[in-house]
XYZ file of N, CA, C and O in Angstrom:
560
model
N -4.724 -3.925 -22.523
C -3.940 -2.700 -22.608
C -4.710 -1.706 -23.472
O -5.085 -2.008 -24.592
N -4.923 -0.514 -22.963
C -5.686 0.493 -23.703
C -4.813 1.164 -24.759
O -3.594 1.017 -24.759
N -5.463 1.924 -25.643
C -4.721 2.641 -26.674
C -3.718 3.612 -26.066
O -2.605 3.761 -26.566
N -4.102 4.273 -24.981
C -3.183 5.227 -24.357
C -1.997 4.501 -23.736
O -0.867 4.994 -23.801
N -2.222 3.317 -23.135
C -1.114 2.527 -22.597
C -0.155 2.129 -23.707
O 1.059 2.163 -23.541
N -0.716 1.743 -24.859
C 0.110 1.346 -25.993
C 0.929 2.519 -26.507
O 2.118 2.383 -26.785
N 0.308 3.687 -26.622
C 1.035 4.842 -27.145
C 2.124 5.290 -26.184
O 3.180 5.732 -26.606
N 1.887 5.140 -24.872
C 2.905 5.489 -23.875
C 4.090 4.541 -23.994
O 5.245 4.962 -23.969
N 3.818 3.256 -24.133
C 4.880 2.271 -24.285
C 5.705 2.558 -25.538
O 6.937 2.563 -25.498
N 5.024 2.812 -26.640
C 5.713 3.104 -27.899
C 6.528 4.390 -27.769
O 7.671 4.454 -28.215
N 5.959 5.396 -27.129
C 6.672 6.663 -26.941
C 7.968 6.439 -26.152
O 9.037 6.892 -26.553
N 7.867 5.729 -25.036
C 9.053 5.485 -24.209
C 10.077 4.630 -24.951
O 11.281 4.861 -24.854
N 9.605 3.670 -25.729
C 10.505 2.833 -26.526
C 11.250 3.690 -27.553
O 12.455 3.538 -27.748
N 10.541 4.611 -28.182
C 11.169 5.517 -29.153
C 12.216 6.393 -28.481
O 13.285 6.631 -29.055
N 11.918 6.883 -27.286
C 12.885 7.703 -26.545
C 14.161 6.901 -26.325
O 15.266 7.402 -26.559
N 14.020 5.652 -25.898
C 15.181 4.793 -25.674
C 15.988 4.626 -26.960
O 17.209 4.812 -26.964
N 15.323 4.304 -28.062
C 16.031 4.092 -29.331
C 16.749 5.350 -29.799
O 17.916 5.299 -30.204
N 16.073 6.479 -29.744
C 16.679 7.729 -30.212
C 17.850 8.154 -29.324
O 18.873 8.628 -29.819
N 17.708 7.976 -28.022
C 18.777 8.350 -27.100
C 20.031 7.517 -27.378
O 21.129 8.052 -27.466
N 19.852 6.213 -27.505
C 20.997 5.335 -27.745
C 21.674 5.682 -29.065
O 22.907 5.715 -29.153
N 20.894 5.959 -30.097
C 21.468 6.310 -31.404
C 22.250 7.623 -31.323
O 23.302 7.756 -31.943
N 21.739 8.556 -30.550
C 22.390 9.865 -30.439
C 23.632 9.832 -29.538
O 24.664 10.397 -29.877
N 23.522 9.151 -28.397
C 24.576 9.200 -27.379
C 25.626 8.102 -27.495
O 26.647 8.169 -26.815
N 25.380 7.081 -28.291
C 26.331 5.964 -28.443
C 26.753 5.434 -27.065
O 27.915 5.478 -26.680
N 25.799 4.919 -26.335
C 25.968 4.490 -24.956
C 26.942 3.315 -24.850
O 26.800 2.311 -25.541
N 27.921 3.466 -23.954
C 28.873 2.395 -23.667
C 28.333 1.598 -22.483
O 28.001 2.172 -21.449
N 28.237 0.276 -22.630
C 27.718 -0.572 -21.570
C 28.762 -0.762 -20.472
O 29.953 -0.590 -20.709
N 28.292 -1.140 -19.280
C 29.231 -1.407 -18.195
C 30.084 -2.615 -18.585
O 29.593 -3.554 -19.215
N 31.369 -2.596 -18.234
C 32.281 -3.637 -18.721
C 31.950 -5.055 -18.263
O 32.008 -5.980 -19.065
N 31.607 -5.235 -17.006
C 31.413 -6.603 -16.510
C 30.034 -7.159 -16.834
O 29.909 -8.227 -17.406
N 28.985 -6.447 -16.453
C 27.641 -6.992 -16.606
C 26.968 -6.582 -17.908
O 25.927 -7.111 -18.254
N 27.550 -5.625 -18.606
C 27.035 -5.153 -19.897
C 25.625 -4.570 -19.776
O 24.749 -4.857 -20.571
N 25.450 -3.734 -18.763
C 24.208 -2.993 -18.562
C 24.382 -1.568 -19.053
O 25.505 -1.066 -19.160
N 23.264 -0.902 -19.291
C 23.295 0.537 -19.565
C 23.598 1.229 -18.235
O 22.931 0.959 -17.237
N 24.605 2.098 -18.179
C 24.930 2.785 -16.922
C 23.736 3.579 -16.388
O 22.933 4.119 -17.151
N 23.649 3.644 -15.068
C 22.511 4.281 -14.404
C 22.311 5.731 -14.836
O 21.183 6.196 -14.961
N 23.380 6.451 -15.098
C 23.218 7.859 -15.510
C 22.474 7.957 -16.840
O 21.655 8.855 -17.048
N 22.723 7.025 -17.747
C 21.998 7.015 -19.022
C 20.544 6.604 -18.817
O 19.649 7.138 -19.469
N 20.330 5.649 -17.916
C 18.958 5.235 -17.608
C 18.181 6.447 -17.102
O 17.066 6.723 -17.550
N 18.775 7.186 -16.170
C 18.104 8.372 -15.614
C 17.855 9.422 -16.699
O 16.789 10.044 -16.735
N 18.828 9.628 -17.575
C 18.669 10.617 -18.653
C 17.528 10.232 -19.588
O 16.731 11.086 -19.992
N 17.447 8.968 -19.948
C 16.373 8.522 -20.833
C 15.024 8.638 -20.132
O 14.061 9.134 -20.706
N 14.977 8.180 -18.903
C 13.713 8.182 -18.173
C 13.204 9.588 -17.886
O 12.012 9.770 -17.677
N 14.073 10.579 -17.928
C 13.624 11.960 -17.747
C 12.639 12.347 -18.849
O 11.748 13.161 -18.631
N 12.785 11.741 -20.025
C 11.888 12.027 -21.147
C 10.787 10.982 -21.327
O 9.959 11.111 -22.220
N 10.795 9.923 -20.513
C 9.746 8.900 -20.577
C 8.436 9.469 -20.048
O 8.417 10.378 -19.229
N 7.359 8.892 -20.505
C 6.044 9.246 -19.945
C 5.773 8.466 -18.664
O 5.090 8.955 -17.783
N 6.294 7.238 -18.586
C 6.183 6.448 -17.361
C 7.554 6.413 -16.722
O 8.487 5.826 -17.268
N 7.654 7.064 -15.590
C 8.936 7.163 -14.901
C 8.957 6.191 -13.724
O 7.974 6.055 -13.013
N 10.079 5.537 -13.551
C 10.275 4.668 -12.398
C 11.100 5.448 -11.379
O 11.972 6.233 -11.749
N 10.851 5.245 -10.090
C 11.622 5.984 -9.079
C 13.095 5.592 -9.116
O 13.437 4.456 -9.440
N 13.948 6.532 -8.757
C 15.397 6.292 -8.752
C 15.887 5.850 -7.383
O 17.080 5.635 -7.189
N 14.960 5.743 -6.456
C 15.305 5.304 -5.107
C 14.315 4.240 -4.658
O 13.192 4.185 -5.131
N 14.775 3.414 -3.733
C 13.910 2.395 -3.168
C 13.987 2.488 -1.655
O 15.077 2.568 -1.086
N 12.830 2.491 -1.028
C 12.790 2.581 0.426
C 12.650 1.182 1.013
O 11.754 0.434 0.650
N 13.551 0.838 1.913
C 13.526 -0.435 2.621
C 13.542 -0.107 4.105
O 14.552 0.358 4.634
N 12.398 -0.302 4.739
C 12.274 0.102 6.143
C 12.394 1.613 6.238
O 11.686 2.346 5.565
N 13.318 2.060 7.057
C 13.550 3.499 7.220
C 14.655 4.018 6.308
O 14.935 5.217 6.295
N 15.283 3.144 5.575
C 16.423 3.536 4.748
C 15.997 3.733 3.296
O 15.122 3.040 2.786
N 16.686 4.643 2.636
C 16.449 4.908 1.221
C 17.732 4.588 0.459
O 18.808 5.075 0.821
N 17.595 3.771 -0.573
C 18.741 3.360 -1.380
C 18.556 3.844 -2.809
O 17.489 3.673 -3.389
N 19.633 4.415 -3.378
C 19.600 4.813 -4.785
C 19.777 3.578 -5.655
O 20.573 2.701 -5.346
N 19.032 3.540 -6.741
C 19.188 2.445 -7.696
C 20.485 2.688 -8.464
O 20.761 3.804 -8.906
N 21.259 1.610 -8.624
C 22.569 1.773 -9.237
C 22.773 1.002 -10.529
O 23.787 1.154 -11.189
N 21.813 0.162 -10.884
C 21.985 -0.560 -12.147
C 20.656 -0.731 -12.862
O 19.581 -0.649 -12.272
N 20.763 -0.973 -14.126
C 19.605 -1.050 -15.027
C 18.545 -2.055 -14.568
O 17.351 -1.797 -14.675
N 18.956 -3.177 -14.042
C 17.999 -4.215 -13.654
C 17.075 -3.772 -12.524
O 16.029 -4.374 -12.320
N 17.434 -2.765 -11.804
C 16.595 -2.274 -10.712
C 15.410 -1.458 -11.230
O 14.562 -1.042 -10.447
N 15.357 -1.226 -12.529
C 14.246 -0.533 -13.189
C 13.541 -1.553 -14.084
O 13.871 -1.677 -15.265
N 12.579 -2.312 -13.563
C 12.003 -3.428 -14.339
C 11.419 -3.034 -15.686
O 11.632 -3.727 -16.679
N 10.685 -1.939 -15.747
C 10.063 -1.543 -17.015
C 11.135 -1.138 -18.022
O 11.097 -1.520 -19.187
N 12.100 -0.356 -17.573
C 13.188 0.069 -18.447
C 13.970 -1.147 -18.945
O 14.292 -1.253 -20.126
N 14.275 -2.052 -18.036
C 15.038 -3.245 -18.391
C 14.290 -4.070 -19.442
O 14.884 -4.569 -20.401
N 12.978 -4.184 -19.276
C 12.165 -4.881 -20.266
C 12.289 -4.210 -21.637
O 12.480 -4.879 -22.657
N 12.182 -2.880 -21.696
C 12.279 -2.160 -22.966
C 13.652 -2.368 -23.606
O 13.764 -2.536 -24.818
N 14.696 -2.374 -22.781
C 16.047 -2.595 -23.288
C 16.177 -3.997 -23.883
O 16.689 -4.164 -24.998
N 15.708 -5.001 -23.161
C 15.778 -6.370 -23.690
C 14.948 -6.522 -24.958
O 15.346 -7.221 -25.887
N 13.800 -5.870 -24.994
C 12.958 -5.914 -26.190
C 13.680 -5.279 -27.380
O 13.649 -5.806 -28.490
N 14.355 -4.171 -27.144
C 15.097 -3.495 -28.216
C 16.232 -4.367 -28.739
O 16.483 -4.421 -29.953
N 16.904 -5.077 -27.846
C 17.999 -5.948 -28.266
C 17.487 -7.208 -28.951
O 18.001 -7.595 -30.002
N 16.472 -7.850 -28.388
C 15.984 -9.092 -28.986
C 15.292 -8.838 -30.319
O 15.316 -9.686 -31.200
N 14.690 -7.654 -30.479
C 14.058 -7.300 -31.744
C 15.032 -6.721 -32.750
O 14.643 -6.320 -33.845
N 16.299 -6.650 -32.380
C 17.385 -6.124 -33.213
C 17.160 -4.676 -33.616
O 17.582 -4.226 -34.674
N 16.479 -3.913 -32.750
C 16.376 -2.470 -32.944
C 17.676 -1.823 -32.471
O 18.069 -0.778 -32.953
N 18.307 -2.468 -31.500
C 19.616 -2.057 -31.007
C 20.556 -3.241 -31.118
O 20.128 -4.387 -31.114
N 21.832 -2.945 -31.203
C 22.853 -3.985 -31.271
C 24.021 -3.566 -30.387
O 24.237 -2.379 -30.151
N 24.763 -4.543 -29.922
C 25.946 -4.279 -29.099
C 27.169 -4.509 -29.973
O 27.339 -5.583 -30.555
N 28.024 -3.498 -30.060
C 29.248 -3.617 -30.852
C 30.277 -4.438 -30.078
O 30.110 -4.688 -28.888
N 31.336 -4.815 -30.729
C 32.400 -5.586 -30.068
C 33.031 -4.813 -28.922
O 33.486 -5.394 -27.953
N 33.044 -3.504 -29.041
C 33.647 -2.677 -27.989
C 32.706 -2.477 -26.803
O 33.080 -1.845 -25.821
N 31.479 -3.016 -26.887
C 30.534 -2.894 -25.786
C 29.683 -1.644 -25.835
O 29.137 -1.207 -24.828
N 29.549 -1.086 -27.012
C 28.740 0.119 -27.193
C 27.393 -0.268 -27.796
O 27.321 -1.150 -28.635
N 26.333 0.387 -27.330
C 25.016 0.186 -27.941
C 24.920 1.042 -29.186
O 25.382 2.188 -29.199
N 24.319 0.485 -30.216
C 24.213 1.195 -31.481
C 22.902 0.801 -32.162
O 22.240 -0.134 -31.734
N 22.567 1.482 -33.230
C 21.388 1.111 -34.013
C 21.541 -0.318 -34.514
O 22.603 -0.710 -34.978
N 20.439 -1.073 -34.429
C 20.447 -2.438 -34.937
C 19.829 -2.495 -36.328
O 19.346 -1.480 -36.853
N 19.808 -3.671 -36.927
C 19.274 -3.812 -38.285
C 17.805 -3.408 -38.430
O 17.385 -3.000 -39.508
N 17.024 -3.510 -37.353
C 15.598 -3.168 -37.442
C 15.272 -1.771 -36.913
O 14.096 -1.408 -36.842
N 16.278 -0.999 -36.576
C 16.054 0.341 -36.020
C 15.215 1.184 -36.973
O 14.192 1.742 -36.597
N 15.647 1.270 -38.211
C 14.947 2.092 -39.200
C 13.556 1.555 -39.511
O 12.615 2.328 -39.699
N 13.403 0.238 -39.533
C 12.097 -0.364 -39.821
C 11.049 0.072 -38.800
O 9.895 0.283 -39.145
N 11.469 0.190 -37.544
C 10.531 0.619 -36.503
C 10.001 2.019 -36.806
O 8.812 2.276 -36.715
N 10.878 2.928 -37.199
C 10.470 4.306 -37.461
C 9.741 4.462 -38.793
O 9.014 5.426 -38.991
N 9.934 3.511 -39.692
C 9.204 3.535 -40.957
C 7.795 2.967 -40.820
O 6.939 3.232 -41.655
N 7.567 2.190 -39.777
C 6.232 1.607 -39.549
C 5.251 2.728 -39.239
O 5.605 3.723 -38.612
N 3.994 2.596 -39.660
C 2.999 3.619 -39.330
C 2.877 3.758 -37.812
O 2.923 2.760 -37.083
N 2.738 4.977 -37.341
C 2.703 5.248 -35.896
C 1.638 4.416 -35.191
O 1.874 3.884 -34.103
N 0.478 4.271 -35.809
C -0.614 3.534 -35.160
C -0.357 2.027 -35.128
O -1.010 1.303 -34.371
N 0.593 1.536 -35.910
C 0.891 0.107 -35.926
C 2.119 -0.287 -35.127
O 2.438 -1.471 -35.006
N 2.809 0.685 -34.542
C 4.056 0.373 -33.838
C 3.842 -0.475 -32.587
O 4.667 -1.324 -32.275
N 2.763 -0.257 -31.878
C 2.529 -1.067 -30.674
C 2.299 -2.526 -31.066
O 2.787 -3.443 -30.394
N 1.588 -2.761 -32.160
C 1.383 -4.135 -32.629
C 2.699 -4.739 -33.110
O 2.988 -5.913 -32.855
N 3.510 -3.939 -33.751
C 4.827 -4.377 -34.210
C 5.665 -4.830 -33.008
O 6.283 -5.890 -33.028
N 5.661 -4.037 -31.932
C 6.405 -4.411 -30.728
C 5.859 -5.698 -30.114
O 6.621 -6.544 -29.644
N 4.542 -5.845 -30.108
C 3.942 -7.067 -29.582
C 4.414 -8.271 -30.392
O 4.767 -9.317 -29.827
N 4.423 -8.146 -31.705
C 4.865 -9.257 -32.562
C 6.326 -9.607 -32.305
O 6.694 -10.787 -32.245
N 7.163 -8.592 -32.145
C 8.578 -8.822 -31.845
C 8.706 -9.532 -30.501
O 9.470 -10.484 -30.348
N 7.954 -9.048 -29.512
C 7.994 -9.690 -28.194
C 7.617 -11.159 -28.304
O 8.291 -12.035 -27.785
N 6.547 -11.423 -28.997
C 6.028 -12.796 -29.115
C 7.015 -13.699 -29.850
O 7.202 -14.856 -29.477
N 7.658 -13.166 -30.866
C 8.510 -13.996 -31.717
C 9.957 -14.100 -31.226
O 10.567 -15.157 -31.366
N 10.495 -13.020 -30.653
C 11.940 -13.006 -30.436
C 12.398 -12.630 -29.040
O 13.591 -12.622 -28.791
N 11.497 -12.294 -28.151
C 11.934 -11.828 -26.839
C 12.723 -12.909 -26.115
O 12.328 -14.072 -26.092
N 13.844 -12.524 -25.525
C 14.728 -13.451 -24.842
C 14.255 -13.649 -23.405
O 14.692 -12.958 -22.495
N 13.361 -14.593 -23.218
C 12.780 -14.863 -21.907
C 13.856 -15.309 -20.926
O 13.846 -14.924 -19.756
N 14.820 -16.077 -21.375
C 15.874 -16.557 -20.481
C 16.687 -15.412 -19.907
O 16.997 -15.405 -18.725
N 17.032 -14.429 -20.722
C 17.797 -13.282 -20.229
C 16.994 -12.535 -19.176
O 17.526 -12.118 -18.150
N 15.725 -12.365 -19.434
C 14.858 -11.660 -18.477
C 14.710 -12.473 -17.195
O 14.858 -11.975 -16.097
N 14.440 -13.753 -17.350
C 14.169 -14.605 -16.202
C 15.414 -14.831 -15.347
O 15.375 -14.718 -14.129
N 16.520 -15.154 -15.973
C 17.728 -15.486 -15.232
C 18.310 -14.277 -14.507
O 18.831 -14.390 -13.413
N 18.232 -13.117 -15.097
C 18.829 -11.940 -14.476
C 17.918 -11.284 -13.460
O 18.368 -10.798 -12.453
N 16.628 -11.229 -13.757
C 15.749 -10.431 -12.917
C 14.929 -11.192 -11.912
O 14.534 -10.643 -10.906
N 14.658 -12.473 -12.146
C 13.786 -13.207 -11.243
C 12.391 -12.603 -11.247
O 12.144 -11.579 -11.856
N 11.445 -13.219 -10.585
C 10.088 -12.686 -10.495
C 9.471 -12.426 -11.855
O 8.747 -11.459 -12.047
N 9.734 -13.299 -12.820
C 9.319 -13.060 -14.200
C 7.818 -12.817 -14.322
O 7.393 -11.848 -14.911
N 7.019 -13.694 -13.732
C 5.561 -13.558 -13.855
C 5.069 -12.244 -13.290
O 4.261 -11.547 -13.906
N 5.567 -11.880 -12.127
C 5.145 -10.627 -11.481
C 5.545 -9.427 -12.324
O 4.755 -8.507 -12.529
N 6.740 -9.421 -12.859
C 7.204 -8.293 -13.680
C 6.419 -8.197 -14.968
O 6.093 -7.116 -15.431
N 6.130 -9.344 -15.569
C 5.380 -9.331 -16.819
C 3.973 -8.794 -16.612
O 3.464 -8.039 -17.428
N 3.362 -9.130 -15.485
C 2.039 -8.610 -15.180
C 2.037 -7.092 -15.037
O 1.125 -6.413 -15.446
N 3.105 -6.560 -14.443
C 3.187 -5.106 -14.253
C 3.320 -4.426 -15.599
O 2.858 -3.366 -15.827
């Protein structure tokens, strides 16, 4: 991963954290995902944007849930497993115990910080069980 790839990842991760802190996102009641409208709003400010539609044959389908955006879903799981975000009892996303620590870290060290969090705390089971294709998604 090049320095520019790392800075893009960190930038998009910061956008996600700041958006959630500002908007107090309420998760969907049954599956506890970030609603698609919030995903689209956050991704509008991302440097790496995922398409909001998927073409299957001649048909075009709008993506309707967070899991249909693999990169975004990965960032969300990373934020939760690293305790940068937390889910309240009411099902709202909020700042987690490590939210401030991320922003206090030197900018040039944040990508390494995220790598360490991924290595130590990432919830592989949540990613694998919900999304399938774990190896392929991780490679992307």
